PDB file of C-alpha atoms in Angstrom:
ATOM      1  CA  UNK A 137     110.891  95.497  96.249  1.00 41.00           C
ATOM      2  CA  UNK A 138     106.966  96.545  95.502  1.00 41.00           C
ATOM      3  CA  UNK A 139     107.080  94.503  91.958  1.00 42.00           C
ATOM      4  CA  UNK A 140     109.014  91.813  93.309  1.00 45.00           C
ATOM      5  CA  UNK A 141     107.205  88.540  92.393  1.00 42.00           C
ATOM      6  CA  UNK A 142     109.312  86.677  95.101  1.00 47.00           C
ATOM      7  CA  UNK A 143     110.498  83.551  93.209  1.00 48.00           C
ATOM      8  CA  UNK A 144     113.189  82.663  95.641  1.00 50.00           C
ATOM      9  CA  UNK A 145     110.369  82.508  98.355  1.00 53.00           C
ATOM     10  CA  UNK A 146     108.216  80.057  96.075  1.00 56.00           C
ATOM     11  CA  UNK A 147     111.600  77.790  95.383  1.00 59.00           C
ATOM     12  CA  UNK A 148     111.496  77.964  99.549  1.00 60.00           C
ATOM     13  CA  UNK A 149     108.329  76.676  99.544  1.00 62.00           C
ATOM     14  CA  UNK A 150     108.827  73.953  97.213  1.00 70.00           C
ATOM     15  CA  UNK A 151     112.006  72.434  98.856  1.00 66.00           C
ATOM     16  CA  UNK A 152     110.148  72.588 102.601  1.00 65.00           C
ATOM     17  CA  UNK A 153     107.057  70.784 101.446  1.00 70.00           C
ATOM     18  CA  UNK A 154     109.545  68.268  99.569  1.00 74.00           C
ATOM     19  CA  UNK A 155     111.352  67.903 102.884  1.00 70.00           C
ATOM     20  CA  UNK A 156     108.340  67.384 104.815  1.00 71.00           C
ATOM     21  CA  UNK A 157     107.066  65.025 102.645  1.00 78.00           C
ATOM     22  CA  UNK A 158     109.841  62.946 102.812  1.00 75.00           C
ATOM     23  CA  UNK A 159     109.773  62.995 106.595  1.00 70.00           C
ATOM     24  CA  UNK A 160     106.357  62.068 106.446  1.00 75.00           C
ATOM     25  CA  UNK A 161     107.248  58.875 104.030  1.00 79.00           C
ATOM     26  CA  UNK A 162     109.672  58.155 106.260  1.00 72.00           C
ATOM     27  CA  UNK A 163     107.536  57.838 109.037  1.00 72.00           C
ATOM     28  CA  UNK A 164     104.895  56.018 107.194  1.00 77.00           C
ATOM     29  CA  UNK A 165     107.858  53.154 105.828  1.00 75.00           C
ATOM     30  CA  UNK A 166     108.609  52.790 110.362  1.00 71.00           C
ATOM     31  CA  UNK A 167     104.940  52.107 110.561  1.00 76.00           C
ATOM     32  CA  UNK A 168     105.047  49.102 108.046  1.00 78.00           C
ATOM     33  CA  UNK A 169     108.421  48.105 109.132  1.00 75.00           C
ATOM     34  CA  UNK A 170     110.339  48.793 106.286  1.00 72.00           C
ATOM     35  CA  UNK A 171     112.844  50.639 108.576  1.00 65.00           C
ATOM     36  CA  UNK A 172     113.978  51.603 111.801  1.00 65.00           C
ATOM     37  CA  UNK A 173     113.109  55.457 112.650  1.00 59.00           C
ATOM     38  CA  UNK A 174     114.675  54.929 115.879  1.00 61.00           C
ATOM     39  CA  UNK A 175     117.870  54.449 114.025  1.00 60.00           C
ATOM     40  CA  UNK A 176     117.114  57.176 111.486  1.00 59.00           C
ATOM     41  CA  UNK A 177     116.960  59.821 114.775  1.00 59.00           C
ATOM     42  CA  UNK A 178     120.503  59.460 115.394  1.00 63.00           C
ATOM     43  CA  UNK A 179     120.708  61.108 112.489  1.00 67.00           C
ATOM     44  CA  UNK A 180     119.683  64.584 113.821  1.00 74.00           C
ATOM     45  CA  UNK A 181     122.147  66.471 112.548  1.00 76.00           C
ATOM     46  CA  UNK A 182     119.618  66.746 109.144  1.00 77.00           C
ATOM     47  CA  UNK A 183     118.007  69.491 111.087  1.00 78.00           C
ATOM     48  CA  UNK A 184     121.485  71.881 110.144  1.00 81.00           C
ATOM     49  CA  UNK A 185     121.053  70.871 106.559  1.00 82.00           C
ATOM     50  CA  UNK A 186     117.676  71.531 106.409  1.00 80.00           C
ATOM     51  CA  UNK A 187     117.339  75.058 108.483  1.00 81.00           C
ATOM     52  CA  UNK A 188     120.895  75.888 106.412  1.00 82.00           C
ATOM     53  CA  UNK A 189     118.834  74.713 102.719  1.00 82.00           C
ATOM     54  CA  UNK A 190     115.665  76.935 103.497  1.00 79.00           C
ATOM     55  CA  UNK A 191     118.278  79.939 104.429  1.00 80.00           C
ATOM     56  CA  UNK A 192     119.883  79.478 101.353  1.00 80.00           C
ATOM     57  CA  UNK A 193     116.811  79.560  99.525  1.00 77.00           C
ATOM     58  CA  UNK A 194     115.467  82.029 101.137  1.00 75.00           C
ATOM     59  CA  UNK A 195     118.058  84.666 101.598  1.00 75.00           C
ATOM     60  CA  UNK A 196     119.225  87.430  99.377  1.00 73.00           C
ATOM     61  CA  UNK A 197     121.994  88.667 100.911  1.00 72.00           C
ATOM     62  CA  UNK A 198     125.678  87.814 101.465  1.00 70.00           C
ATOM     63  CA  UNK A 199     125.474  87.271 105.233  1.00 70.00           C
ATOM     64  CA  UNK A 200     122.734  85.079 105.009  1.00 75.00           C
ATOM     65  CA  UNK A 201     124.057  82.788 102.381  1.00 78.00           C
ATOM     66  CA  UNK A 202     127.220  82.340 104.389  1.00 77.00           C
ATOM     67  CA  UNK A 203     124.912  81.357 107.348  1.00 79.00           C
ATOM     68  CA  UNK A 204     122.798  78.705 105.422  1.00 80.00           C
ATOM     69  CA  UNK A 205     126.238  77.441 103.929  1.00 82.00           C
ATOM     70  CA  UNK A 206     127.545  77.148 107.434  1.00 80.00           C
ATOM     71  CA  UNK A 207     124.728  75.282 108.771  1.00 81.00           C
ATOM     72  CA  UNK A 208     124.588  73.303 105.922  1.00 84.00           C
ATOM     73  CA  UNK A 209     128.666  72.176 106.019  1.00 82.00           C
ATOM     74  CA  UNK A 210     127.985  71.526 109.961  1.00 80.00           C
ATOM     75  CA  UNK A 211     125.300  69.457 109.247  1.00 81.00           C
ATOM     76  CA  UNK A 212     127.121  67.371 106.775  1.00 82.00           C
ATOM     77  CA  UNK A 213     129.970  67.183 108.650  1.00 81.00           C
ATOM     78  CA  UNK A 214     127.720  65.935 112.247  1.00 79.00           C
ATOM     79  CA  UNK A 215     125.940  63.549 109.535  1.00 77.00           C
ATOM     80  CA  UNK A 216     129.591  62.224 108.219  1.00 79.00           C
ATOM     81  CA  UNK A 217     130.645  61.635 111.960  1.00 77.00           C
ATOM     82  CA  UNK A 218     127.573  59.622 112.654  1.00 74.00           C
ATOM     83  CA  UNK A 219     128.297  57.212 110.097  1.00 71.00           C
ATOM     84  CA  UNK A 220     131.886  57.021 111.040  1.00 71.00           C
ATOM     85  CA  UNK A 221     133.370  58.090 107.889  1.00 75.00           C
ATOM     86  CA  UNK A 222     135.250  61.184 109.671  1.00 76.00           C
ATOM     87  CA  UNK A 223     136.038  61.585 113.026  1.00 74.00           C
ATOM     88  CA  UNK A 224     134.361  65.279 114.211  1.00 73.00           C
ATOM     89  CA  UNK A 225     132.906  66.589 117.456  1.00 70.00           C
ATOM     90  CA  UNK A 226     131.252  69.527 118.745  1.00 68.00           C
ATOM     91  CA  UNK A 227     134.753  70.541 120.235  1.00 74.00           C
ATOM     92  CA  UNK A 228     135.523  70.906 116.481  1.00 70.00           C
ATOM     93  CA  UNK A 229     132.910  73.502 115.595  1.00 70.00           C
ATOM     94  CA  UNK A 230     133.257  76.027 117.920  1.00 72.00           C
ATOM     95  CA  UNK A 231     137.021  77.244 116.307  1.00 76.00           C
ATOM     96  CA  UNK A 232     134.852  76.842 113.035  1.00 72.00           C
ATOM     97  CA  UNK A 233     132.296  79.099 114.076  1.00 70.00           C
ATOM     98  CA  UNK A 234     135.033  81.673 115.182  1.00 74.00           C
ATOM     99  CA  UNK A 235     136.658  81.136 111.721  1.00 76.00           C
ATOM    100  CA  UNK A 236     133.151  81.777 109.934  1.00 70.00           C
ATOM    101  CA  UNK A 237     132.482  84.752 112.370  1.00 70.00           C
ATOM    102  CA  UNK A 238     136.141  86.526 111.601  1.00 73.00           C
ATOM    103  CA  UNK A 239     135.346  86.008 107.849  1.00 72.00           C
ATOM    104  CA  UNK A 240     132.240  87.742 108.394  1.00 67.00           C
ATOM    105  CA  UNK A 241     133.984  90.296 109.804  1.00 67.00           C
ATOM    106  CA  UNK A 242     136.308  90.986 106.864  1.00 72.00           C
ATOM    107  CA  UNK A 243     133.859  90.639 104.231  1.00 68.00           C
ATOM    108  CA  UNK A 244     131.401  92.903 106.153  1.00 63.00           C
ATOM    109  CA  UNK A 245     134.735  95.624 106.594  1.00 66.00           C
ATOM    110  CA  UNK A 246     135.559  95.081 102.507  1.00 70.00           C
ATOM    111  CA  UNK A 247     131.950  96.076 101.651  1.00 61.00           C
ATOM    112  CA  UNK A 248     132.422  99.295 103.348  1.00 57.00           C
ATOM    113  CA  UNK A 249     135.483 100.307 101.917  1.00 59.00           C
ATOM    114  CA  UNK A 250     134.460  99.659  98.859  1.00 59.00           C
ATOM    115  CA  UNK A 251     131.560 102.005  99.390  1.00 52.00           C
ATOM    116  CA  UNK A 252     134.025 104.672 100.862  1.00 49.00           C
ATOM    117  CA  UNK A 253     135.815 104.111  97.521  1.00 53.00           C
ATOM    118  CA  UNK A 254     132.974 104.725  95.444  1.00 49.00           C
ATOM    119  CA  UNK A 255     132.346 107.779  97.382  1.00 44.00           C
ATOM    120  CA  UNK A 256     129.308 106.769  99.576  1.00 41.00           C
ATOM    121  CA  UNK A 257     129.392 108.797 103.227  1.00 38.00           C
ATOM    122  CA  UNK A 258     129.487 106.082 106.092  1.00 40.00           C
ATOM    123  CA  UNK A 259     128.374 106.518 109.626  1.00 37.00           C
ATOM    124  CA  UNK A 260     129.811 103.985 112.139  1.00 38.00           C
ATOM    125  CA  UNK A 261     131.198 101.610 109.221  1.00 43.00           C
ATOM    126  CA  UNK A 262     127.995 101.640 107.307  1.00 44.00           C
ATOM    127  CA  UNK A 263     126.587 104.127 104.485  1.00 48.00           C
ATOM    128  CA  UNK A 264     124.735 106.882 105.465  1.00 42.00           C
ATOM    129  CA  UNK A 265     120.631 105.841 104.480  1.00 48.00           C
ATOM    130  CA  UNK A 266     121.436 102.208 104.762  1.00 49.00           C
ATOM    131  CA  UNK A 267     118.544 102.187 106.858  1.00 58.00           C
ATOM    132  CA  UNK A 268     116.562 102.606 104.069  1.00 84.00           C
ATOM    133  CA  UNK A 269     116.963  98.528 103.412  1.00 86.00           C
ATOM    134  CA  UNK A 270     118.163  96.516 106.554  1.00 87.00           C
ATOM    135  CA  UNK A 271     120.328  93.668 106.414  1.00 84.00           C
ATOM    136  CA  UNK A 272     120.649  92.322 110.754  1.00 85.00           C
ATOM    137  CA  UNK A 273     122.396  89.147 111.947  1.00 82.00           C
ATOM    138  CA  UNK A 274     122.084  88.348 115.725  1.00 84.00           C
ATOM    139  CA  UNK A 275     123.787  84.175 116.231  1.00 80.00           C
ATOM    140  CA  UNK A 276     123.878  83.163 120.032  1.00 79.00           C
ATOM    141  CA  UNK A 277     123.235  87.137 121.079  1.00 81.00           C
ATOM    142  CA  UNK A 278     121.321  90.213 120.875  1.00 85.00           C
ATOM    143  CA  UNK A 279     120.767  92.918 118.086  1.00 86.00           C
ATOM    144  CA  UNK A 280     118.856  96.282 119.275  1.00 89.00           C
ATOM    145  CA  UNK A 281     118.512  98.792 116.127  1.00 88.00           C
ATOM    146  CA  UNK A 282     116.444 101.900 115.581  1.00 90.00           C
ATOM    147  CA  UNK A 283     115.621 103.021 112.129  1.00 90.00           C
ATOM    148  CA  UNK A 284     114.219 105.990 111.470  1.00 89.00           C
ATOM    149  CA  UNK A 285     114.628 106.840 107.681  1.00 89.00           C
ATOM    150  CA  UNK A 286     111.757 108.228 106.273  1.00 89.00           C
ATOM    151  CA  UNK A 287     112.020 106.044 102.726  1.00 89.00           C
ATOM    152  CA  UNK A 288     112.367 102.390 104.527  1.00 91.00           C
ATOM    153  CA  UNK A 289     112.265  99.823 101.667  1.00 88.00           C
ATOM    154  CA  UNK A 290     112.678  96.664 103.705  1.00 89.00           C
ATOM    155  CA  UNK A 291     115.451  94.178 104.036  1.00 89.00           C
ATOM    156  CA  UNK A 292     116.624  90.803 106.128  1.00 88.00           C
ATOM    157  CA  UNK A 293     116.481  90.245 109.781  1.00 90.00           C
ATOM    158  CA  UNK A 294     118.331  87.122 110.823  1.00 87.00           C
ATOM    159  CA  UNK A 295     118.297  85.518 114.555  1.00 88.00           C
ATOM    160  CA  UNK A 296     119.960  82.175 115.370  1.00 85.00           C
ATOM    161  CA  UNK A 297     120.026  81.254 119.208  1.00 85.00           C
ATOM    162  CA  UNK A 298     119.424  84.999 119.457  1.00 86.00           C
ATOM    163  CA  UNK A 299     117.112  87.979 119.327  1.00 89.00           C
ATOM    164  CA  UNK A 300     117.247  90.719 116.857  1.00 91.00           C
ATOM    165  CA  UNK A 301     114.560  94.077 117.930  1.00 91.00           C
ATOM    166  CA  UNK A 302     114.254  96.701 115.260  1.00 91.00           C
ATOM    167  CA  UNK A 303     112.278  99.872 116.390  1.00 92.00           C
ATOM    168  CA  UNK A 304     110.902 101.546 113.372  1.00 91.00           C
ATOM    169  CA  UNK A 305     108.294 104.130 115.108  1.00 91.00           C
ATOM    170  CA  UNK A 306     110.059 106.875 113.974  1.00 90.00           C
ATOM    171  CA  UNK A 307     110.500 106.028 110.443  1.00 91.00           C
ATOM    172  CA  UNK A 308     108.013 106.119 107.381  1.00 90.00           C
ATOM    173  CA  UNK A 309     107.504 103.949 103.844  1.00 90.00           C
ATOM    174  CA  UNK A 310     106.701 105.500 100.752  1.00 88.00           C
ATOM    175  CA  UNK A 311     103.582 102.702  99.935  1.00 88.00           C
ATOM    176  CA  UNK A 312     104.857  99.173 100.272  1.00 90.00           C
ATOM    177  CA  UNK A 313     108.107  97.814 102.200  1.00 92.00           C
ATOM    178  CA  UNK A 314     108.914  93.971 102.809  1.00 91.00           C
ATOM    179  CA  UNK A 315     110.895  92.337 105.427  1.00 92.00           C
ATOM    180  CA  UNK A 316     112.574  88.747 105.388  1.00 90.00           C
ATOM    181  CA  UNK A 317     112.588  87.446 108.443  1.00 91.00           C
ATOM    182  CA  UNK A 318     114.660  83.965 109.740  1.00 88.00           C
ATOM    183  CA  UNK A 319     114.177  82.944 113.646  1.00 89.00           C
ATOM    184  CA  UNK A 320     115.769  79.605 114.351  1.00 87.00           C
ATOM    185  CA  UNK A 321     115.715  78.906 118.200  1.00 87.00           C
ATOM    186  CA  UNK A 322     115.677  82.704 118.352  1.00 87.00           C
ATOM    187  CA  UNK A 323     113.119  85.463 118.324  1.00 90.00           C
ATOM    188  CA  UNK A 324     112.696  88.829 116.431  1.00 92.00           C
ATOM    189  CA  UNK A 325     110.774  92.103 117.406  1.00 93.00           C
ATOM    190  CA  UNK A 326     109.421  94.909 115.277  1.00 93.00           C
ATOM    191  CA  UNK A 327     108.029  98.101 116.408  1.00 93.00           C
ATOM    192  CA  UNK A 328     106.098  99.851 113.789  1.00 92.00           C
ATOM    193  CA  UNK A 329     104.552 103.219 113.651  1.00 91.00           C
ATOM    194  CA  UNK A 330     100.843 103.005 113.888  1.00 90.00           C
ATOM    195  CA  UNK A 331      99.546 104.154 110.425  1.00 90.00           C
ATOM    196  CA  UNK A 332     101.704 101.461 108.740  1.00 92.00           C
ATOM    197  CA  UNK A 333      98.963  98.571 108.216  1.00 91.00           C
ATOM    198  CA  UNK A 334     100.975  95.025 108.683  1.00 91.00           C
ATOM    199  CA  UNK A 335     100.758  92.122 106.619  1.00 89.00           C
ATOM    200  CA  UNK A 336     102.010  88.224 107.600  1.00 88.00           C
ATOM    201  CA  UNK A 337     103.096  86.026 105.053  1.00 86.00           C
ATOM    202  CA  UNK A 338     105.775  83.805 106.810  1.00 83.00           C
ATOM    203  CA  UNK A 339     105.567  80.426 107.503  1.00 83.00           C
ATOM    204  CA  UNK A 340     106.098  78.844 111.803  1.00 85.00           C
ATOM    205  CA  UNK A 341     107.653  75.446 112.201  1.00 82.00           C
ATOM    206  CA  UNK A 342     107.397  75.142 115.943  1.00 81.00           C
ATOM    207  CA  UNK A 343     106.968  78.764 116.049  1.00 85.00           C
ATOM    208  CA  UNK A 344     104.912  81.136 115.714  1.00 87.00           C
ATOM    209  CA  UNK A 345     104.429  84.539 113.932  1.00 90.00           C
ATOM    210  CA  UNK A 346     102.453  87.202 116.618  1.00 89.00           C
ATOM    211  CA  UNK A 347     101.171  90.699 115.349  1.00 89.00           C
ATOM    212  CA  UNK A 348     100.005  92.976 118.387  1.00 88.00           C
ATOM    213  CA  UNK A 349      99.157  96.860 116.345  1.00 88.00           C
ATOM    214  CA  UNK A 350      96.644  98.886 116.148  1.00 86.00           C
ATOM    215  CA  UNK A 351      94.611  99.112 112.653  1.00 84.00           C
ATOM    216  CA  UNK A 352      95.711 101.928 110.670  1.00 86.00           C
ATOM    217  CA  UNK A 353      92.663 104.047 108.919  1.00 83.00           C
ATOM    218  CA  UNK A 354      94.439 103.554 105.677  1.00 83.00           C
ATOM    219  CA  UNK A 355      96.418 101.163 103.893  1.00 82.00           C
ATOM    220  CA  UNK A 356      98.853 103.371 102.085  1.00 87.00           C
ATOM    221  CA  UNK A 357     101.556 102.279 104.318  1.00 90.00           C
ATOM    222  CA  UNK A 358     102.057  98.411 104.473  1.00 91.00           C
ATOM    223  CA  UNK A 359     104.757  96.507 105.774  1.00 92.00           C
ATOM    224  CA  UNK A 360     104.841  92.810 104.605  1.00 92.00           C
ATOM    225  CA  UNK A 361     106.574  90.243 106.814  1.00 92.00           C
ATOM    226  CA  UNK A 362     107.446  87.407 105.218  1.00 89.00           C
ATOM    227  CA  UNK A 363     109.922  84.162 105.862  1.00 87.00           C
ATOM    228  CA  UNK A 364     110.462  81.227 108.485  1.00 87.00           C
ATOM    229  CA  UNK A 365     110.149  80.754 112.510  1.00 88.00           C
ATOM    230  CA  UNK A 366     111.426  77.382 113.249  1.00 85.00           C
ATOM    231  CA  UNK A 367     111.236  77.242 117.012  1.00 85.00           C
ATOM    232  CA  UNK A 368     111.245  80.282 117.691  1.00 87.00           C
ATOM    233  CA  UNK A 369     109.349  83.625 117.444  1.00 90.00           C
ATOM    234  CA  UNK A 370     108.493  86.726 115.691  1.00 92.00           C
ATOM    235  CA  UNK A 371     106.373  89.549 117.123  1.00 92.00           C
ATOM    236  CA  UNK A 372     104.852  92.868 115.262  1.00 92.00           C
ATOM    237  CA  UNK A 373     103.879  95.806 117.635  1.00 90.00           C
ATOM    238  CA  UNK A 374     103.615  99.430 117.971  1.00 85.00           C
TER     239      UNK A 374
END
């Protein structure tokens, strides 16, 4: 992760500032009277397909490409409704969000016995130094986890409609270690040791990105946080 130039995160970049953009046009075309933005807001559902888009972008692993697909296919489906071209409701979602969740499940249970297979030791379901990179999912709930590997290398924290805390005080990184984080009506808390030095990098939509440490005396230790808060939070602390 130190040499990694992060194209994924730049493609991210490009496709929010092209949706905001078009918002903004939009907008600007209500203003003249070249349409009707009060009809346009009935269209909310574009908020699933956008928050599910950046994911997608944005992710880089297997959970969270599922998510941003999921978002994205409820969003299309809301959008479909809306123009009366299928008939769907919100009683329809929630079996499809058990559906999603169970195939979660299974692919998160294949993963592991594959690694059994391939001879990796597992501790509650998941490999023994996994916490060396992190990959946490917390949708409409809570996700406590302490790490406390001595070689963390970063990873993917993921909170939808929930809160994900990840107390890394007793753990160490060997020079650089970057974390991905995605809040979406949810927030996310790190605890950090207090000779790691932190950078911020991600980007708040309605949110906002909060770092409360100490300064270390060095900066041999850095932990970059980088990715989205749209209404919602992240917080950095010791």
């Amino acid at each position: 992760m130190k040499n990694d130039p992060h194209p994924r995160n730049a493609t991210t970049q490009v496709v929010l500032g092209l949706l905001v953009i078009a918002m903004g046009l939009l907008f600007l075309l209500d203003n003249l009277g070249f349409v009707d933005m009060h009809r346009a807001f009935s269209f909310w559902p574009m908020l699933f397909v956008i928050v599910g888009t950046v994911k997608l972008c944005d992710t880089r692993t297997q959970g969270g490409t599922m998510l941003g697909a999921a978002m994205v296919g409820i969003g299309v489906l809301l959008m479909l409704d809306r123009m009366d071209i299928i008939d769907f409701s919100w009683r329809t979602i929630w079996p499809l969000v058990l559906i999603g969740l169970g195939g979660f499940l299974v692919a998160k249970a294949i993963r592991g016995k594959r690694a059994q297979e391939s001879g990796v030791a597992m501790l509650d379901g998941a490999p023994v130094g996994a916490g060396e990179v992190i990959d946490v999912t917390a949708i409409l709930g809570a996700y406590e986890r302490r790490v406390t590997t001595q070689d963390f290398r970063g990873g993917e924290i993921t909170a939808v409609m929930g809160g994900c805390e990840l107390d890394m005080r007793g753990a160490s990184i060997r020079g650089e270690a970057v974390i991905n984080v995605f809040a979406f009506w949810g927030g996310v808390t790190i605890k950090c040791p207090p000779d790691w030095s932190v950078s911020l990098q991600g980007t708040p939509i309605l949110g906002g990105f909060e770092e409360k440490t100490i300064a270390p005396p060095d900066d041999s230790k850095r932990l970059v946080i980088r990715g989205y808060a749209i209404m919602g939070g992240v917080e950095i602390r010791n």
